[in-house]
Coordinates of C-alpha atoms in Angstrom, one line a residue:
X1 CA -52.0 31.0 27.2
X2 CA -50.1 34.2 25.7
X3 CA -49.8 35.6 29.2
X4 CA -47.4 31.6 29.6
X5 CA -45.7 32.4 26.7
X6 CA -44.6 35.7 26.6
X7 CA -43.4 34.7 30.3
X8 CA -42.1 31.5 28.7
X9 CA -39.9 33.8 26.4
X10 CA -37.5 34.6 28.9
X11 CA -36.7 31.1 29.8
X12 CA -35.7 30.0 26.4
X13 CA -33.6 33.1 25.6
X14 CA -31.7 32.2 29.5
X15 CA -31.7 28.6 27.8
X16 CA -30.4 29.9 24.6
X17 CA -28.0 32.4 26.0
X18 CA -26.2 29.5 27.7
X19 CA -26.0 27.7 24.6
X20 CA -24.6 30.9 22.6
X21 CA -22.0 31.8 25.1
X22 CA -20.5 28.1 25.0
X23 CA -20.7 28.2 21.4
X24 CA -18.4 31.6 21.1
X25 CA -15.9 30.6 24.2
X26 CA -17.3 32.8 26.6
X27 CA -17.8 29.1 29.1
X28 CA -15.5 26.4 28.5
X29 CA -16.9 23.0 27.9
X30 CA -16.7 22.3 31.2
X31 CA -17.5 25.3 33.1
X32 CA -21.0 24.6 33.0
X33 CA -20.1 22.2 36.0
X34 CA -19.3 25.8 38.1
X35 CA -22.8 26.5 37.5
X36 CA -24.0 23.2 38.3
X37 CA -22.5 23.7 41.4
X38 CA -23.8 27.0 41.6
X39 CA -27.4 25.9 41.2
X40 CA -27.3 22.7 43.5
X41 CA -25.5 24.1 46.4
X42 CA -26.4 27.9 46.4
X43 CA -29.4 28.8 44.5
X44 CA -31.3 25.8 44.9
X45 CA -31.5 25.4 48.6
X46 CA -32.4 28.8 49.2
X47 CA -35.2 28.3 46.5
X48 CA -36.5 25.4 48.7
X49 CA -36.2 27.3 52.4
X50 CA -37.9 30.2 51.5
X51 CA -41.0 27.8 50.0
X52 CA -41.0 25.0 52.8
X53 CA -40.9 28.2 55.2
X54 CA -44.3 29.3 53.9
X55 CA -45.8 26.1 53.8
X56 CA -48.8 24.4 56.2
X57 CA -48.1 20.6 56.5
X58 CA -50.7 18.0 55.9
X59 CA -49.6 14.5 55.9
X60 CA -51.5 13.8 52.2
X61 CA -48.5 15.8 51.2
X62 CA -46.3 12.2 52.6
X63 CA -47.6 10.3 49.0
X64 CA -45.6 12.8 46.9
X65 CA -42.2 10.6 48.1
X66 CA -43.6 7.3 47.2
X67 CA -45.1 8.4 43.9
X68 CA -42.1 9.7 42.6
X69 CA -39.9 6.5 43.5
X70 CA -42.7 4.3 42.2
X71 CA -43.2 6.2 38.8
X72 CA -39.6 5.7 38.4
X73 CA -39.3 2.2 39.7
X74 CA -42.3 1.2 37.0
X75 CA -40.2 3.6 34.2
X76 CA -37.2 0.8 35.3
X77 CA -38.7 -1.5 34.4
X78 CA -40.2 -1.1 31.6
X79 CA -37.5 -0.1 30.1
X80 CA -35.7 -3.3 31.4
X81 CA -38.7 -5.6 29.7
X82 CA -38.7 -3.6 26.4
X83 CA -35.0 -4.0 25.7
X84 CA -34.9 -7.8 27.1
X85 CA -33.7 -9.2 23.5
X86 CA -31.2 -6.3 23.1
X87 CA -27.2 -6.4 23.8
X88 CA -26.2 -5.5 27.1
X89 CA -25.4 -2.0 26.6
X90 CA -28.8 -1.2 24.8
X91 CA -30.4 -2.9 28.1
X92 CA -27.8 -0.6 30.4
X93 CA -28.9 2.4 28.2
X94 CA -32.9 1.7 28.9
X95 CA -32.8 1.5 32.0
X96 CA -30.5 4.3 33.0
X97 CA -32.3 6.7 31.1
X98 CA -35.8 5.7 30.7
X99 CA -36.0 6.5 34.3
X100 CA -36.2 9.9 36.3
X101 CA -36.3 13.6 36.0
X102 CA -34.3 16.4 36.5
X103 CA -36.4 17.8 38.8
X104 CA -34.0 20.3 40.9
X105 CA -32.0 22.0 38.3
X106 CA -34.7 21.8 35.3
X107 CA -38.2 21.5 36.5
X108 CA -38.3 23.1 39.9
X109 CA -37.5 27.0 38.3
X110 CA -40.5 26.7 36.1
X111 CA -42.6 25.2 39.1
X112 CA -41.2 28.3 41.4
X113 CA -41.8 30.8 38.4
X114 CA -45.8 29.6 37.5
X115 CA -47.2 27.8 40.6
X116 CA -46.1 29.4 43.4
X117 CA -44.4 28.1 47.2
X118 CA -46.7 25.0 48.1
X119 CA -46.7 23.7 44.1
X120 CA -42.2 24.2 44.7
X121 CA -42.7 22.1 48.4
X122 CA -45.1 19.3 46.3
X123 CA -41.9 19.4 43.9
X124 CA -39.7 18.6 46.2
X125 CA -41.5 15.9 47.9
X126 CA -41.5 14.2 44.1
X127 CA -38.0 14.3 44.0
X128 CA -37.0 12.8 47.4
X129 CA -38.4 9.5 45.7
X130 CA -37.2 10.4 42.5
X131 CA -33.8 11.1 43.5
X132 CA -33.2 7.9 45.0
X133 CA -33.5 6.4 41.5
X134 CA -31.7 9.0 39.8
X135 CA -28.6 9.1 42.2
X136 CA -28.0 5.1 41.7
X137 CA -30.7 3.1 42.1
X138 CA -31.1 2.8 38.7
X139 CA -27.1 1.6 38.3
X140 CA -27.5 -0.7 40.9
X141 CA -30.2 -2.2 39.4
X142 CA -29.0 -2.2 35.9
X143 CA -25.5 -3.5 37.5
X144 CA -26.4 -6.2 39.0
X145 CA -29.1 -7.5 36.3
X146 CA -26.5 -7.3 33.4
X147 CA -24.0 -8.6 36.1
X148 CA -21.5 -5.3 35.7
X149 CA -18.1 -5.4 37.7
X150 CA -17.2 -7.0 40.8
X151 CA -18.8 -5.4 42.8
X152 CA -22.0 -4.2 42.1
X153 CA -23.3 -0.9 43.6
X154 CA -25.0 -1.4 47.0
X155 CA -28.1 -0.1 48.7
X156 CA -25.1 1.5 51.3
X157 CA -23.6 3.4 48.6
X158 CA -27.0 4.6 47.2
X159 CA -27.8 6.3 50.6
X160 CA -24.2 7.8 50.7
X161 CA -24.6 9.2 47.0
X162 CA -28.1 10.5 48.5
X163 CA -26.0 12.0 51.9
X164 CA -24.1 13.7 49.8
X165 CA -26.6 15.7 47.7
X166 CA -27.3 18.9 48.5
X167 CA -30.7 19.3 47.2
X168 CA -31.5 16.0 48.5
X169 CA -30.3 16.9 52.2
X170 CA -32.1 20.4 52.2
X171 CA -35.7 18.3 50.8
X172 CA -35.2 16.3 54.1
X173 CA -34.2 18.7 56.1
X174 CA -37.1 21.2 55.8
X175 CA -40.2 18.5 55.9
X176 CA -38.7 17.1 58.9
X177 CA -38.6 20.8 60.3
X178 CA -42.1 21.7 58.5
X179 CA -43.4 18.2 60.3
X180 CA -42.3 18.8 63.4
X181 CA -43.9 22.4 63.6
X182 CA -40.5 24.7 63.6
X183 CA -40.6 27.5 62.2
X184 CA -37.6 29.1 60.4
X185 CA -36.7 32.9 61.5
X186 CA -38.5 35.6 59.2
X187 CA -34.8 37.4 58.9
X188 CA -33.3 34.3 57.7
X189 CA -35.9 33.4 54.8
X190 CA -36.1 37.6 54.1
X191 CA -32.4 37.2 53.5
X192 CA -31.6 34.4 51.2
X193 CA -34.8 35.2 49.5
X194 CA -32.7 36.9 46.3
X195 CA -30.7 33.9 46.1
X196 CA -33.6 31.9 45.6
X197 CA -34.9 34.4 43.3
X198 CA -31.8 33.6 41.0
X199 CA -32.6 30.3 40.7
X200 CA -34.7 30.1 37.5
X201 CA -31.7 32.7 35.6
X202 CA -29.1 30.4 37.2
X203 CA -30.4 27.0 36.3
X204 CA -31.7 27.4 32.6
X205 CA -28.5 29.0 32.2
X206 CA -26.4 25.9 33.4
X207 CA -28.9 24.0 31.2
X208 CA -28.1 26.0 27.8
X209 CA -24.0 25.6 28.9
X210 CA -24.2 21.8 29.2
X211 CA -26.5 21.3 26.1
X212 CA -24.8 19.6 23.5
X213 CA -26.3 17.7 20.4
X214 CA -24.9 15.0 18.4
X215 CA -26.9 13.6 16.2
X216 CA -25.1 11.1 14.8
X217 CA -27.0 8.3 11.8
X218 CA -26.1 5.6 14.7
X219 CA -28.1 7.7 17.4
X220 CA -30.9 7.8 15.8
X221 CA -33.4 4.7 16.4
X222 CA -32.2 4.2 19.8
X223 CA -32.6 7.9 21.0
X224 CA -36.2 8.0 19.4
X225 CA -37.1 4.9 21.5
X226 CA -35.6 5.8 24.7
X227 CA -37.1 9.7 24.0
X228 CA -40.4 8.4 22.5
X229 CA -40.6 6.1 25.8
X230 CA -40.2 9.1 28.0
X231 CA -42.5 11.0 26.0
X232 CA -45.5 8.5 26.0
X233 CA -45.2 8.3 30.2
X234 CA -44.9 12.0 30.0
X235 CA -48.3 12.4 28.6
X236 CA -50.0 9.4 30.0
X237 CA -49.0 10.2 33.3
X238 CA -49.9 13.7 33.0
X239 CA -53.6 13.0 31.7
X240 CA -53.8 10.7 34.6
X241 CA -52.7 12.2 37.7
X242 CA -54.4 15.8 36.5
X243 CA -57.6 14.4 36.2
X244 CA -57.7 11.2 38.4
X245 CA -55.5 11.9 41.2
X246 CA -56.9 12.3 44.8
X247 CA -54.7 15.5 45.1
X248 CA -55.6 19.4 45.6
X249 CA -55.5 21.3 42.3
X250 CA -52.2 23.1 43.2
X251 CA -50.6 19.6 43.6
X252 CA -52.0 17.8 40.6
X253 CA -51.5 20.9 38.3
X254 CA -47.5 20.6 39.7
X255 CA -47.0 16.7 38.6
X256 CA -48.6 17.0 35.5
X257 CA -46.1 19.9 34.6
X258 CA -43.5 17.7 36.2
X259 CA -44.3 14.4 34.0
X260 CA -42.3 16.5 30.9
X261 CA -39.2 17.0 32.9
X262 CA -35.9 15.9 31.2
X263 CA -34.0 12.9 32.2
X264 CA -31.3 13.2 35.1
X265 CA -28.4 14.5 34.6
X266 CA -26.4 12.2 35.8
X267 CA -27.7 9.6 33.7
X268 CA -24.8 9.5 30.9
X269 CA -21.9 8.7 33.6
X270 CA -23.8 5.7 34.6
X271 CA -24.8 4.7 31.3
X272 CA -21.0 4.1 30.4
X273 CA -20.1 2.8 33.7
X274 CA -22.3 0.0 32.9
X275 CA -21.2 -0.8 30.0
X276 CA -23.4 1.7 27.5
X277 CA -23.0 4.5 25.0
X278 CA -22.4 7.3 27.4
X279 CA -22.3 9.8 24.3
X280 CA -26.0 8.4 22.8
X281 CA -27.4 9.1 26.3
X282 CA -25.6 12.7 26.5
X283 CA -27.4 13.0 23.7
X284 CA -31.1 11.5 24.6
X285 CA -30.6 13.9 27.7
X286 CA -30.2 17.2 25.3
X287 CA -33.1 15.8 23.5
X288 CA -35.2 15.4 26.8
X289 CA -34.3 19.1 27.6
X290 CA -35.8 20.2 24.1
X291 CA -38.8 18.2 25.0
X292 CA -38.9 19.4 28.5
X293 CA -38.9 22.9 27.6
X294 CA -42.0 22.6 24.6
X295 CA -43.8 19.6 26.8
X296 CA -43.6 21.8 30.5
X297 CA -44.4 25.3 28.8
X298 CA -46.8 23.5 27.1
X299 CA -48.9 21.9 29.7
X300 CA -48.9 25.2 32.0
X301 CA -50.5 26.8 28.7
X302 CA -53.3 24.2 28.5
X303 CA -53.7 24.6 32.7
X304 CA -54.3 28.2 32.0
X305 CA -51.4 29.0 34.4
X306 CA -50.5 32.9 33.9

């Protein structure tokens, strides 16, 4: 366990170093979207290649997909059933946010730091399901139950969001590569491997630039449901899957890690676009990043992962 957090250290200084050099001007409120795109284009693919390179396929590994878009199609719902007497922003905000994880840019550095290549390829898997939730599956469905706009987001725009992520297209790419057998060139992997390597610096770096708390009186109930919510899965499902799942150690180790992980990013944007407090759920998501941090490092102390 002190081996984990002496490691841990460096992460929240990154986190915190972000944080600092918004607060004194060095970034610009918005240039923490040059390291988003940094991370999610650059650093993050290569992160991903180098793992799925090293990986041996076995179709168990097939679940991972559908567990991650059922978690978060249960995590919908819940939160749709739990705000059913609220106004219709509340209900936009519960559903929106109660939903998914920030698996590329926030969980997946800790995974490649602690568990090693086939625990980052069992990440990844997650988040193909994951992700379709988290790039508007859970607008379209909050949409078109709270009747939002004209037209409501379609299952066609969805898969066009999804076509358009990079992460997302690089998760496909490489376990339909991996399936089929084909095996990447070892000069290729040996030569993007120190952008991968930059990952975990460049992401929890983006992640202290774009963290930004408000804590306004107004906040506060809703953000403790939404958070306490998140929070109660978190460790539920982490109990759960760690000592129930029909999964190798390596796999079941990496999802109970994951369970912690904050809420997407992306979640704010749609929050307001159908018809919620887009500044509360900037703020539940700094609050899930707090948690993520003391809930991940956490759980890979009580795994004895060193």
């Amino acid at each position: 366990m002190a081996e984990v957090l002496r490691h841990s250290a460096s992460y929240v200084f990154i986190l915190a170093l972000g944080c600092f050099l918004k607060r004194v001007g060095v970034f610009g409120k918005q240039d923490y979207k040059v390291l988003t795109q940094v991370v999610l284009c650059i650093t993050l693919p290569a992160a991903v290649i180098t793992n799925f390179a090293s990986m041996e396929w076995r179709a168990s590994l097939l679940m991972l997909p559908a567990l991650g878009f059922s978690l978060c199609c249960v995590m919908l719902l819940l939160g749709q059933f739990l705000s059913r007497r609220s106004d219709a922003g509340t209900r936009a905000l519960f559903m929106i946010n109660c939903p998914g994880y920030n698996i590329g840019a926030f969980a997946l550095p800790f995974v490649q730091s602690y568990l090693g290549p086939e625990a980052v390829v069992a990440a990844c898997l997650f988040d193909v399901g994951n992700a379709i939730i988290c790039t508007g599956g859970s607008y379209a469905w909050a949409s078109s139950v709270l009747h939002v706009g004209d037209k409501p987001l379609r299952p066609v725009d969805v898969l066009k969001k999804l076509a358009s992520s990079v992460p997302f297209v690089t998760y496909v790419t490489m376990l339909v590569l991996v399936m089929e057998g084909v095996q990447l060139p070892g000069a290729m992997v040996e030569f993007i491997s120190p952008i991968a390597a930059a990952n975990p610096f460049a992401a929890m770096l983006m992640i202290g630039a774009m963290f930004d708390l408000d804590l306004r009186p107004e906040y506060l109930r809703r953000m403790g449901q939404v958070v306490g919510l998140r929070l109660g899965l978190a460790l539920l499902v982490s109990v759960t899957v760690y000592h129930f799942a029909p999964l190798p150690l390596e796999i079941r180790q990496v999802l109970a890690v994951m369970a912690f992980a904050p809420a997407s990013v992306i979640s704010p944007a749609f929050t307001a676009r159908c018809g919620g407090d887009g500044g509360l759920a900037s703020c539940i998501n700094s609050i899930t990043i707090l948690c993520g941090v003391v809930g991940m490092l956490t759980a890979l102390a009580l795994l004895g992962v060193a």
